[in-house]
Amino acid sequence: MNDIIVGVDQSTTARTAAETAASLAAACGCNLHIVMCVKPGVNREFAVGGDRWRVDSSSEAENYLHDLRRTLGHDMITSTVAFGDPATTLCEEAQRLGARMIVVGNRRVQSASRILGSIAADVAKQAPCDVLIANTTAS
């Protein structure tokens, strides 16, 4: 009931938002739930010498989330790989978990015209809980 949810992709700004969310979760003594949305059916093929293998988008996302969880310095972290619109998915996860807050990064939130189409703005409009837009552009 006290979960903090953060949405990530594989960008450095999303990692910064995840670090902010992990710090908040640790300070509040609550669970951090990381959500990563991927497109279904996206596969990548790799070849090294004579070896070839295929990685699907959800497996790649699971591996990324596993590595991210290990680096965040918080003991209570869960994660989900989901398919669908990121803003809607984050809000649905918040509703499902009874979350206290959703944390999103501020990438692409630089002007009024961009805010209207941003994931952060869409989450703020739909969220069943508080929303924190983490400053991911500060140096």
Coordinates of N, CA, C and O in Angstrom, one line a residue:
M1 N 0.8 -1.2 0.0 CA 0.0 0.0 0.0 C 0.9 1.3 0.0 O 0.4 2.3 -0.3
N2 N 2.1 1.1 0.3 CA 3.0 2.3 0.3 C 4.0 2.3 -0.8 O 5.0 3.0 -0.8
D3 N 3.8 1.5 -1.9 CA 4.7 1.4 -3.0 C 4.9 2.8 -3.7 O 4.0 3.6 -3.8
I4 N 6.1 3.0 -4.1 CA 6.5 4.1 -5.0 C 6.8 3.4 -6.4 O 7.5 2.4 -6.4
I5 N 6.2 3.9 -7.4 CA 6.3 3.3 -8.7 C 7.2 4.3 -9.6 O 7.0 5.5 -9.5
V6 N 8.1 3.7 -10.4 CA 8.9 4.5 -11.3 C 8.8 3.9 -12.7 O 8.9 2.6 -12.8
G7 N 8.7 4.7 -13.7 CA 8.7 4.2 -15.0 C 10.1 4.4 -15.6 O 10.7 5.5 -15.5
V8 N 10.6 3.4 -16.3 CA 11.9 3.5 -16.9 C 12.0 3.0 -18.3 O 11.1 2.2 -18.7
D9 N 12.9 3.5 -19.1 CA 13.4 2.9 -20.3 C 14.9 2.7 -20.1 O 15.3 2.8 -19.0
Q10 N 15.6 2.6 -21.2 CA 17.1 2.4 -21.0 C 17.9 3.6 -21.1 O 19.1 3.6 -21.3
S11 N 17.2 4.8 -20.9 CA 17.9 6.1 -21.0 C 18.6 6.4 -19.7 O 18.2 6.0 -18.6
T12 N 19.6 7.3 -19.8 CA 20.2 7.8 -18.6 C 19.3 8.7 -17.7 O 19.3 8.7 -16.5
T13 N 18.3 9.4 -18.4 CA 17.4 10.2 -17.6 C 16.4 9.3 -16.8 O 16.1 9.6 -15.7
A14 N 16.0 8.2 -17.4 CA 15.2 7.2 -16.7 C 15.9 6.6 -15.5 O 15.3 6.4 -14.4
R15 N 17.2 6.3 -15.7 CA 18.0 5.8 -14.6 C 18.1 6.9 -13.4 O 17.9 6.5 -12.3
T16 N 18.2 8.1 -13.8 CA 18.2 9.2 -12.8 C 16.9 9.2 -12.0 O 16.8 9.4 -10.8
A17 N 15.8 9.1 -12.7 CA 14.4 9.1 -12.1 C 14.3 7.9 -11.2 O 13.8 8.0 -10.1
A18 N 14.9 6.7 -11.6 CA 14.8 5.5 -10.8 C 15.7 5.7 -9.5 O 15.3 5.3 -8.4
E19 N 16.8 6.4 -9.6 CA 17.6 6.7 -8.4 C 16.9 7.6 -7.5 O 16.9 7.4 -6.3
T20 N 16.2 8.6 -8.0 CA 15.4 9.5 -7.1 C 14.3 8.7 -6.4 O 14.1 8.8 -5.2
A21 N 13.6 7.8 -7.2 CA 12.5 7.0 -6.6 C 13.1 6.1 -5.6 O 12.4 5.9 -4.5
A22 N 14.2 5.5 -5.8 CA 14.8 4.5 -4.8 C 15.2 5.3 -3.5 O 15.0 4.7 -2.5
S23 N 15.7 6.5 -3.7 CA 16.1 7.3 -2.5 C 14.8 7.6 -1.7 O 14.8 7.5 -0.4
L24 N 13.7 8.0 -2.3 CA 12.5 8.2 -1.7 C 11.9 7.0 -1.0 O 11.5 7.0 0.2
A25 N 11.9 5.9 -1.7 CA 11.4 4.6 -1.1 C 12.2 4.2 0.1 O 11.7 3.8 1.1
A26 N 13.5 4.3 0.0 CA 14.4 4.0 1.2 C 14.1 4.9 2.3 O 14.0 4.5 3.5
A27 N 13.9 6.2 2.1 CA 13.6 7.2 3.2 C 12.3 6.9 3.8 O 12.1 7.1 5.0
C28 N 11.3 6.4 3.0 CA 10.0 6.2 3.5 C 9.8 4.7 4.0 O 8.8 4.4 4.6
G29 N 10.8 3.9 3.8 CA 10.7 2.5 4.2 C 9.7 1.7 3.4 O 9.0 0.8 4.0
C30 N 9.5 2.0 2.2 CA 8.5 1.3 1.4 C 9.1 0.7 0.1 O 10.3 0.9 -0.2
N31 N 8.3 -0.1 -0.5 CA 8.8 -0.9 -1.7 C 8.8 0.1 -2.9 O 8.0 1.0 -3.1
L32 N 9.8 -0.2 -3.8 CA 10.0 0.5 -5.0 C 9.6 -0.5 -6.1 O 10.1 -1.6 -6.1
H33 N 8.6 -0.1 -7.0 CA 8.2 -1.0 -8.1 C 8.6 -0.3 -9.4 O 8.1 0.8 -9.7
I34 N 9.5 -0.9 -10.1 CA 9.9 -0.4 -11.4 C 9.1 -1.0 -12.6 O 9.0 -2.2 -12.6
V35 N 8.7 -0.1 -13.4 CA 7.9 -0.6 -14.6 C 8.6 -0.1 -15.9 O 9.0 1.0 -16.0
M36 N 8.7 -1.1 -16.8 CA 9.3 -0.8 -18.1 C 8.4 -1.3 -19.1 O 8.0 -2.5 -19.2
C37 N 7.9 -0.4 -20.0 CA 7.0 -0.8 -21.1 C 7.9 -1.1 -22.4 O 8.8 -0.3 -22.7
V38 N 7.5 -2.1 -23.0 CA 8.2 -2.5 -24.3 C 7.2 -2.8 -25.3 O 6.0 -3.1 -25.0
K39 N 7.6 -2.8 -26.6 CA 6.7 -3.2 -27.7 C 6.8 -4.7 -27.9 O 7.8 -5.2 -27.9
P40 N 5.6 -5.3 -28.0 CA 5.6 -6.8 -28.1 C 6.1 -7.2 -29.5 O 6.0 -6.4 -30.5
G41 N 6.8 -8.3 -29.5 CA 7.2 -8.9 -30.8 C 8.5 -8.3 -31.4 O 8.8 -8.6 -32.5
V42 N 9.1 -7.4 -30.7 CA 10.3 -6.8 -31.2 C 11.5 -7.7 -30.8 O 11.8 -7.9 -29.7
N43 N 12.2 -8.2 -31.8 CA 13.3 -9.1 -31.6 C 14.5 -8.5 -32.3 O 14.5 -7.8 -33.3
R44 N 15.7 -8.8 -31.6 CA 16.9 -8.4 -32.2 C 17.8 -9.6 -32.4 O 17.8 -10.5 -31.5
E45 N 18.5 -9.7 -33.5 CA 19.3 -10.8 -33.7 C 20.8 -10.4 -33.7 O 21.2 -9.3 -34.2
F46 N 21.6 -11.2 -33.0 CA 23.0 -10.9 -32.8 C 23.8 -12.0 -33.4 O 23.4 -13.2 -33.4
A47 N 25.0 -11.6 -34.0 CA 25.9 -12.6 -34.5 C 27.3 -12.3 -34.1 O 27.7 -11.1 -34.3
V48 N 28.0 -13.3 -33.6 CA 29.5 -13.1 -33.4 C 30.1 -14.3 -33.9 O 29.9 -15.5 -33.5
G49 N 30.9 -14.1 -35.0 CA 31.5 -15.2 -35.7 C 30.4 -16.1 -36.2 O 29.6 -15.6 -36.9
G50 N 30.5 -17.4 -35.9 CA 29.5 -18.3 -36.4 C 28.3 -18.5 -35.5 O 27.3 -19.1 -35.8
D51 N 28.3 -17.8 -34.3 CA 27.2 -17.9 -33.4 C 26.2 -16.8 -33.6 O 26.5 -15.7 -33.8
R52 N 24.9 -17.2 -33.6 CA 23.8 -16.3 -33.7 C 22.8 -16.6 -32.6 O 22.6 -17.7 -32.3
W53 N 22.2 -15.5 -32.2 CA 21.1 -15.7 -31.2 C 20.1 -14.5 -31.3 O 20.5 -13.4 -31.8
R54 N 18.9 -14.7 -30.9 CA 17.9 -13.7 -31.0 C 17.4 -13.4 -29.5 O 17.2 -14.2 -28.7
V55 N 17.2 -12.1 -29.3 CA 16.8 -11.6 -28.0 C 15.5 -10.8 -28.2 O 15.4 -9.9 -29.1
D56 N 14.4 -11.2 -27.5 CA 13.2 -10.5 -27.6 C 13.2 -9.3 -26.7 O 13.9 -9.3 -25.7
S57 N 12.3 -8.4 -26.9 CA 12.2 -7.1 -26.2 C 11.9 -7.4 -24.7 O 12.5 -6.7 -23.8
S58 N 11.1 -8.3 -24.4 CA 10.8 -8.5 -22.9 C 12.0 -9.1 -22.2 O 12.2 -8.8 -21.1
S59 N 12.7 -10.0 -22.8 CA 13.9 -10.6 -22.2 C 15.0 -9.6 -22.0 O 15.6 -9.5 -20.9
E60 N 15.1 -8.7 -23.0 CA 16.1 -7.7 -22.9 C 15.7 -6.7 -21.7 O 16.6 -6.3 -20.9
A61 N 14.4 -6.4 -21.6 CA 14.0 -5.5 -20.6 C 14.1 -6.2 -19.2 O 14.5 -5.5 -18.2
E62 N 13.8 -7.5 -19.1 CA 14.0 -8.2 -17.8 C 15.5 -8.1 -17.4 O 15.8 -7.9 -16.2
N63 N 16.4 -8.3 -18.3 CA 17.8 -8.2 -18.0 C 18.2 -6.8 -17.5 O 19.0 -6.7 -16.6
Y64 N 17.7 -5.8 -18.2 CA 18.0 -4.5 -17.8 C 17.5 -4.2 -16.4 O 18.2 -3.6 -15.6
L65 N 16.3 -4.6 -16.1 CA 15.7 -4.3 -14.8 C 16.4 -5.1 -13.7 O 16.6 -4.5 -12.6
H66 N 16.9 -6.3 -14.0 CA 17.7 -7.0 -13.0 C 18.9 -6.2 -12.7 O 19.3 -6.1 -11.5
D67 N 19.6 -5.8 -13.7 CA 20.9 -5.0 -13.4 C 20.6 -3.7 -12.7 O 21.3 -3.3 -11.8
L68 N 19.5 -3.0 -13.1 CA 19.1 -1.7 -12.5 C 18.8 -2.0 -11.0 O 19.2 -1.2 -10.1
R69 N 18.0 -3.0 -10.7 CA 17.7 -3.3 -9.3 C 18.9 -3.4 -8.4 O 19.0 -3.0 -7.3
R70 N 19.9 -4.1 -8.9 CA 21.2 -4.3 -8.2 C 21.9 -3.1 -7.9 O 22.7 -3.0 -6.9
T71 N 21.8 -2.0 -8.7 CA 22.6 -0.8 -8.6 C 21.9 0.3 -7.8 O 22.5 1.3 -7.5
L72 N 20.6 0.1 -7.4 CA 19.9 1.2 -6.8 C 20.1 1.4 -5.3 O 19.7 2.4 -4.7
G73 N 20.6 0.4 -4.6 CA 20.9 0.6 -3.2 C 19.7 0.6 -2.3 O 19.7 1.3 -1.3
H74 N 18.7 -0.2 -2.7 CA 17.5 -0.3 -1.9 C 17.1 -1.7 -1.8 O 17.2 -2.4 -2.8
D75 N 16.7 -2.2 -0.7 CA 16.4 -3.7 -0.5 C 15.1 -4.1 -1.0 O 14.9 -5.3 -1.3
M76 N 14.1 -3.3 -1.0 CA 12.7 -3.7 -1.4 C 12.4 -3.1 -2.8 O 11.7 -2.1 -2.9
I77 N 12.8 -3.9 -3.8 CA 12.5 -3.5 -5.2 C 11.8 -4.6 -5.9 O 12.3 -5.8 -5.9
T78 N 10.7 -4.4 -6.6 CA 10.1 -5.3 -7.5 C 10.1 -4.6 -8.9 O 10.3 -3.4 -9.0
S79 N 9.8 -5.4 -9.9 CA 9.7 -4.8 -11.2 C 8.8 -5.6 -12.1 O 8.4 -6.7 -11.8
T80 N 8.3 -4.9 -13.2 CA 7.4 -5.5 -14.1 C 7.8 -5.0 -15.5 O 8.1 -3.8 -15.7
V81 N 7.8 -5.9 -16.5 CA 7.9 -5.6 -17.9 C 6.5 -5.6 -18.4 O 5.8 -6.6 -18.2
A82 N 6.0 -4.6 -19.0 CA 4.6 -4.5 -19.5 C 4.6 -4.1 -21.0 O 5.6 -3.5 -21.5
F83 N 3.5 -4.4 -21.6 CA 3.2 -4.0 -23.0 C 2.1 -2.9 -22.9 O 1.1 -3.1 -22.2
G84 N 2.3 -1.9 -23.7 CA 1.2 -0.9 -23.8 C 1.7 0.5 -23.6 O 3.0 0.8 -23.5
D85 N 0.8 1.5 -23.5 CA 1.2 2.9 -23.4 C 1.8 3.1 -22.0 O 1.2 2.7 -21.0
P86 N 3.0 3.7 -21.9 CA 3.7 3.8 -20.6 C 2.9 4.6 -19.6 O 2.8 4.1 -18.4
A87 N 2.2 5.7 -19.9 CA 1.5 6.5 -18.9 C 0.3 5.7 -18.4 O 0.1 5.6 -17.1
T88 N -0.4 5.1 -19.2 CA -1.6 4.3 -18.8 C -1.1 3.1 -18.0 O -1.7 2.8 -16.9
T89 N -0.1 2.4 -18.4 CA 0.4 1.3 -17.7 C 0.9 1.7 -16.3 O 0.6 1.0 -15.3
L90 N 1.6 2.8 -16.1 CA 2.1 3.2 -14.8 C 0.9 3.5 -13.9 O 0.9 3.1 -12.7
C91 N -0.1 4.2 -14.4 CA -1.3 4.5 -13.6 C -2.1 3.2 -13.2 O -2.6 3.1 -12.1
E92 N -2.2 2.3 -14.1 CA -2.8 1.0 -13.8 C -2.1 0.2 -12.7 O -2.7 -0.3 -11.8
E93 N -0.7 0.2 -12.8 CA 0.1 -0.4 -11.8 C -0.1 0.3 -10.4 O -0.2 -0.4 -9.4
A94 N -0.1 1.6 -10.5 CA -0.3 2.4 -9.2 C -1.7 2.0 -8.6 O -1.8 1.8 -7.4
Q95 N -2.7 1.9 -9.4 CA -4.0 1.5 -8.9 C -4.0 0.1 -8.4 O -4.5 -0.1 -7.3
R96 N -3.4 -0.8 -9.1 CA -3.4 -2.2 -8.7 C -2.6 -2.4 -7.4 O -3.1 -3.2 -6.5
L97 N -1.6 -1.6 -7.2 CA -0.7 -1.8 -6.0 C -1.2 -0.9 -4.8 O -0.6 -1.0 -3.7
G98 N -2.1 0.1 -5.1 CA -2.4 1.0 -4.1 C -1.3 1.9 -3.8 O -1.0 2.3 -2.6
A99 N -0.5 2.3 -4.8 CA 0.7 3.1 -4.6 C 0.5 4.5 -4.1 O -0.6 5.1 -4.3
R100 N 1.5 5.0 -3.3 CA 1.4 6.3 -2.8 C 1.9 7.3 -3.8 O 1.6 8.5 -3.7
M101 N 2.8 6.9 -4.7 CA 3.4 7.9 -5.7 C 3.9 7.2 -6.9 O 4.4 6.1 -6.9
I102 N 3.8 8.0 -8.0 CA 4.5 7.6 -9.3 C 5.6 8.6 -9.5 O 5.4 9.8 -9.4
V103 N 6.8 8.1 -9.8 CA 7.9 9.0 -10.2 C 8.2 8.8 -11.7 O 8.3 7.7 -12.1
V104 N 8.3 9.9 -12.4 CA 8.7 9.9 -13.8 C 9.7 11.0 -14.0 O 9.8 11.9 -13.2
G105 N 10.5 10.8 -15.0 CA 11.6 11.8 -15.3 C 11.0 12.9 -16.1 O 9.9 12.9 -16.6
N106 N 11.8 14.0 -16.2 CA 11.3 15.2 -17.0 C 11.9 15.3 -18.4 O 11.8 16.3 -18.9
R107 N 12.3 14.2 -18.9 CA 12.8 14.2 -20.3 C 11.7 14.6 -21.2 O 10.6 14.2 -21.0
R108 N 12.0 15.5 -22.1 CA 11.0 16.0 -23.0 C 9.9 16.9 -22.4 O 8.9 17.2 -22.9
V109 N 10.2 17.4 -21.2 CA 9.3 18.4 -20.5 C 10.0 19.7 -20.5 O 10.2 20.2 -19.4
Q110 N 10.3 20.3 -21.6 CA 11.0 21.6 -21.6 C 10.1 22.8 -22.0 O 10.4 23.9 -21.7
S111 N 9.0 22.5 -22.7 CA 8.1 23.7 -23.1 C 6.7 23.2 -23.0 O 6.4 22.1 -22.9
A112 N 5.8 24.2 -23.0 CA 4.4 23.9 -22.9 C 3.9 23.0 -24.0 O 3.1 22.1 -23.7
S113 N 4.4 23.2 -25.2 CA 3.9 22.3 -26.3 C 4.4 20.9 -26.1 O 3.7 20.0 -26.4
R114 N 5.5 20.7 -25.6 CA 6.0 19.4 -25.3 C 5.4 18.7 -24.1 O 5.2 17.5 -24.1
I115 N 5.0 19.5 -23.1 CA 4.4 18.9 -21.9 C 3.1 18.2 -22.3 O 2.8 17.2 -21.8
L116 N 2.4 18.8 -23.2 CA 1.1 18.2 -23.6 C 1.2 16.8 -24.1 O 0.3 16.0 -23.9
G117 N 2.3 16.4 -24.7 CA 2.4 15.1 -25.3 C 3.3 14.2 -24.5 O 3.6 13.1 -24.8
S118 N 3.8 14.7 -23.4 CA 4.8 13.9 -22.6 C 4.2 12.9 -21.7 O 3.0 13.0 -21.3
I119 N 4.9 11.8 -21.5 CA 4.5 10.8 -20.6 C 4.2 11.4 -19.2 O 3.2 11.0 -18.5
A120 N 5.1 12.2 -18.7 CA 4.9 12.8 -17.4 C 3.6 13.6 -17.3 O 2.8 13.4 -16.3
A121 N 3.2 14.3 -18.3 CA 1.9 15.0 -18.3 C 0.8 14.1 -18.3 O -0.2 14.3 -17.6
D122 N 0.9 13.0 -19.1 CA -0.2 12.0 -19.2 C -0.4 11.3 -17.9 O -1.5 11.0 -17.5
V123 N 0.7 11.0 -17.2 CA 0.6 10.3 -15.9 C 0.0 11.3 -14.9 O -0.9 10.9 -14.2
A124 N 0.4 12.5 -14.9 CA -0.2 13.5 -14.0 C -1.7 13.6 -14.2 O -2.5 13.8 -13.2
K125 N -2.2 13.5 -15.4 CA -3.6 13.6 -15.7 C -4.4 12.4 -15.2 O -5.6 12.5 -14.8
Q126 N -3.8 11.2 -15.3 CA -4.5 10.0 -15.1 C -4.2 9.4 -13.7 O -5.0 8.5 -13.3
A127 N -3.2 9.8 -13.0 CA -2.7 9.1 -11.8 C -3.7 9.0 -10.7 O -4.4 10.0 -10.4
P128 N -3.8 7.9 -10.0 CA -4.7 7.7 -8.9 C -4.0 8.1 -7.6 O -4.5 7.8 -6.5
C129 N -2.8 8.7 -7.7 CA -1.9 9.0 -6.5 C -1.1 10.2 -6.8 O -1.2 10.8 -7.9
D130 N -0.2 10.6 -5.9 CA 0.7 11.7 -6.2 C 1.7 11.3 -7.3 O 2.0 10.2 -7.5
V131 N 2.1 12.4 -8.0 CA 3.1 12.2 -9.1 C 4.3 13.1 -8.8 O 4.1 14.3 -8.5
L132 N 5.5 12.6 -8.9 CA 6.7 13.4 -8.7 C 7.4 13.3 -10.1 O 7.7 12.3 -10.6
I133 N 7.7 14.5 -10.6 CA 8.4 14.6 -11.9 C 9.9 14.9 -11.4 O 10.2 16.0 -11.0
A134 N 10.7 13.9 -11.5 CA 12.1 14.1 -11.1 C 12.9 14.9 -12.1 O 12.8 14.7 -13.3
N135 N 13.7 15.8 -11.6 CA 14.6 16.6 -12.4 C 15.8 15.7 -12.9 O 16.7 15.5 -12.1
T136 N 15.7 15.3 -14.1 CA 16.7 14.4 -14.6 C 17.7 15.2 -15.5 O 18.6 14.5 -16.1
T137 N 17.6 16.5 -15.6 CA 18.5 17.3 -16.5 C 19.5 18.0 -15.7 O 20.4 18.7 -16.3
A138 N 19.4 18.0 -14.4 CA 20.4 18.7 -13.5 C 21.7 18.1 -13.6 O 21.8 16.9 -13.7
S139 N 22.8 18.9 -13.6 CA 24.1 18.3 -13.6 C 24.7 18.2 -12.2 O 24.3 18.6 -11.3

